[in-house]
Structure formats: structure tokens, C-alpha cells
CSV table of C-alpha atoms in Angstrom, one decimal:
chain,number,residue,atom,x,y,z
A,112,UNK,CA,-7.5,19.2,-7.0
A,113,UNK,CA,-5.9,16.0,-8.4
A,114,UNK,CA,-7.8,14.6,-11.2
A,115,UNK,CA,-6.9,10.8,-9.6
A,116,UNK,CA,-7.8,11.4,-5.8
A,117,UNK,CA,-11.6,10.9,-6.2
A,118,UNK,CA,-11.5,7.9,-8.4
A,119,UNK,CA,-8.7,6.5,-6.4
A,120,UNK,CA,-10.8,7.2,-3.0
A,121,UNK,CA,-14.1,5.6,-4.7
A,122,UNK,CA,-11.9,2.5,-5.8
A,123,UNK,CA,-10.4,2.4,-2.0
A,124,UNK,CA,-13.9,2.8,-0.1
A,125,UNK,CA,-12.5,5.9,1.9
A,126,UNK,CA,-14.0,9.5,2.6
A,127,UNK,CA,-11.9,12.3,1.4
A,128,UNK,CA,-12.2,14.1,5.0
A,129,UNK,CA,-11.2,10.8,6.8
A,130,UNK,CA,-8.1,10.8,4.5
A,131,UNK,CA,-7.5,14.5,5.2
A,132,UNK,CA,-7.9,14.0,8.8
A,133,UNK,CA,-5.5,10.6,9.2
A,134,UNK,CA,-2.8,12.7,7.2
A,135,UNK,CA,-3.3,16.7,8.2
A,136,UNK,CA,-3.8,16.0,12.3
A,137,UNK,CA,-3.1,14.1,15.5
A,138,UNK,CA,-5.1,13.0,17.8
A,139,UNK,CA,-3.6,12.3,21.8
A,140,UNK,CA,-6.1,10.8,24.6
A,141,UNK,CA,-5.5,12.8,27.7
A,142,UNK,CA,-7.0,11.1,30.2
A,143,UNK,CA,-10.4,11.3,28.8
A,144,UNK,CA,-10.0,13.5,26.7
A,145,UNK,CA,-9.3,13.8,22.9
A,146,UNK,CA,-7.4,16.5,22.0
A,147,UNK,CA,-7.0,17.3,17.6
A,148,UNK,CA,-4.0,19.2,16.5
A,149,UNK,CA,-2.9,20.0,13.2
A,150,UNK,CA,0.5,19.0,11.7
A,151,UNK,CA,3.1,20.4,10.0
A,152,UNK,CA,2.6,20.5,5.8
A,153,UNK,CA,6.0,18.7,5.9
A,154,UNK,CA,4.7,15.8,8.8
A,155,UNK,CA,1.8,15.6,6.3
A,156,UNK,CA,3.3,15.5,2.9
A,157,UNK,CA,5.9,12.3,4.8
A,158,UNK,CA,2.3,10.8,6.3
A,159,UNK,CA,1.6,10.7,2.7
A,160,UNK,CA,4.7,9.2,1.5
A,161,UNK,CA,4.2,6.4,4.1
A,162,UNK,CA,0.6,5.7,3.1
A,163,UNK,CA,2.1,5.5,-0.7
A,164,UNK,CA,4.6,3.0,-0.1
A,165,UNK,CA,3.1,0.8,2.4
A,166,UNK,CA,0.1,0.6,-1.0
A,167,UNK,CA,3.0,-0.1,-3.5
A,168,UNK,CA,3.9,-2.6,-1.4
A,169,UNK,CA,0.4,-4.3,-0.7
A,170,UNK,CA,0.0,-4.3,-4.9
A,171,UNK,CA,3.7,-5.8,-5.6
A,172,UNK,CA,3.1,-8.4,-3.0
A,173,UNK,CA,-0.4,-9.1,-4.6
A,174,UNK,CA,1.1,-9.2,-8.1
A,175,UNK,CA,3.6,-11.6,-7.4
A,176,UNK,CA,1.3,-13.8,-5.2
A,177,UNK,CA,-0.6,-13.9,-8.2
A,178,UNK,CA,2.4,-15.1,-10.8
A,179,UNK,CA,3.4,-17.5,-8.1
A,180,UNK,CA,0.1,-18.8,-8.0
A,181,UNK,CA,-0.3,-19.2,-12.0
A,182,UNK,CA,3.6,-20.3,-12.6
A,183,UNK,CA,3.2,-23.0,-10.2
A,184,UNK,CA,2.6,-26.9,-11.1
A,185,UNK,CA,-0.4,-28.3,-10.9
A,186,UNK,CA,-1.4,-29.6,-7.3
A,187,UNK,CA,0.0,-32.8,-6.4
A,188,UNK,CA,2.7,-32.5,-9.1
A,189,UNK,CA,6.5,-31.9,-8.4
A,190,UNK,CA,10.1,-32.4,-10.6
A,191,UNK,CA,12.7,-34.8,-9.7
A,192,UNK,CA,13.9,-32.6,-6.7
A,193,UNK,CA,10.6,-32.4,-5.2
A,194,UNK,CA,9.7,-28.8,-6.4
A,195,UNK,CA,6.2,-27.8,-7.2
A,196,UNK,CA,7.7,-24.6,-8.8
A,197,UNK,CA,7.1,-25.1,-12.6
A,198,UNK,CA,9.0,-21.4,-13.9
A,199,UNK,CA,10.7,-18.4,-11.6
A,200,UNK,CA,9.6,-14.8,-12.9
A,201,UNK,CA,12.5,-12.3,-11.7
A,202,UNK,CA,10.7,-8.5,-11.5
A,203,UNK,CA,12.7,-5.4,-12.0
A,204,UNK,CA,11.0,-2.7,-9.6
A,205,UNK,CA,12.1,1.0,-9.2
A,206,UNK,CA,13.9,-0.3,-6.3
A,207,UNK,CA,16.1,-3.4,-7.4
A,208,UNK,CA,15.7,-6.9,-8.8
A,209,UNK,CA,14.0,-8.8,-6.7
A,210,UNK,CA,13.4,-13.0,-7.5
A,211,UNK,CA,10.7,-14.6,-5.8
């Protein structure tokens, strides 16, 4: 009953029961078999974790693909020690400075 899951599952192309079923169970082959077992609500809730920071981390690496991109000099040009880098933008995440 979160108010962001469904537009966040419209936005991301992905079917709430396929997101329930990649975090709630676990599937094993068995020799030919497929065999479905539920997990723990604590194996789920760090499945969920893991799915959260591996987006965070898809959307900062976007981000700052996207300021290098727009920070850099125009193609073909470069300053006296050869850089094509025309500013550096230092970001200041939950988790640390980081300078790209």
C-alpha cells in the first residue's frame, strides 16, 4: 500500500507480481524440476535493500555521466596540458564526497 510503488513500477516497465516474486521467493532447478519456496520477511526486506541501492547507483552514475558530458570542452578542443575537461563538479552524496 505505498502511494509510490505503482507509479514507480509504471515508470520501470515491471509487473507488481514479478517484483513480488523476485523479492518474496526462490526458485532452485532440481534436475528438471523447479521447485518455488518462500523466504524469510527479513531475506525479503535485504532483497529489497539490494534492489534499492544497486538503482541509486544506476541514477548517480547516470547523473554524473551526464555533468561530465555537459562540463566537458567542445570536441577536438583541449588546454595546455592536453585536457578536454573544461570544469570538475565534486558531489556530496549520503555516502561521502566523491569527485569525478
Amino acid at each position: 500500500n505505498n502511494r509510490h510503488l505503482h507509479p514507480f513500477l509504471t515508470f520501470m516497465g515491471i509487473e507488481k507480481s514479478k517484483l513480488e516474486s523476485a523479492l518474496c521467493t526462490k526458485t532452485r532447478m532440481i534436475g528438471r524440476e523447479r521447485h518455488i519456496k518462500g523466504v524469510s520477511p527479513e531475506r525479503a526486506l535485504k532483497a529489497l535493500q539490494a534492489l534499492m541501492k544497486a538503482l541509486y547507483s544506476a541514477l548517480f552514475d547516470w547523473l554524473v555521466q551526464r555533468v561530465n558530458r555537459k562540463t566537458a570542452a567542445p570536441s577536438g578542443e583541449a588546454d595546455e596540458g592536453g585536457s578536454t575537461i573544461a570544469a570538475v563538479i565534486g558531489v556530496l552524496d549520503i555516502f561521502g564526497f566523491e569527485s569525478f
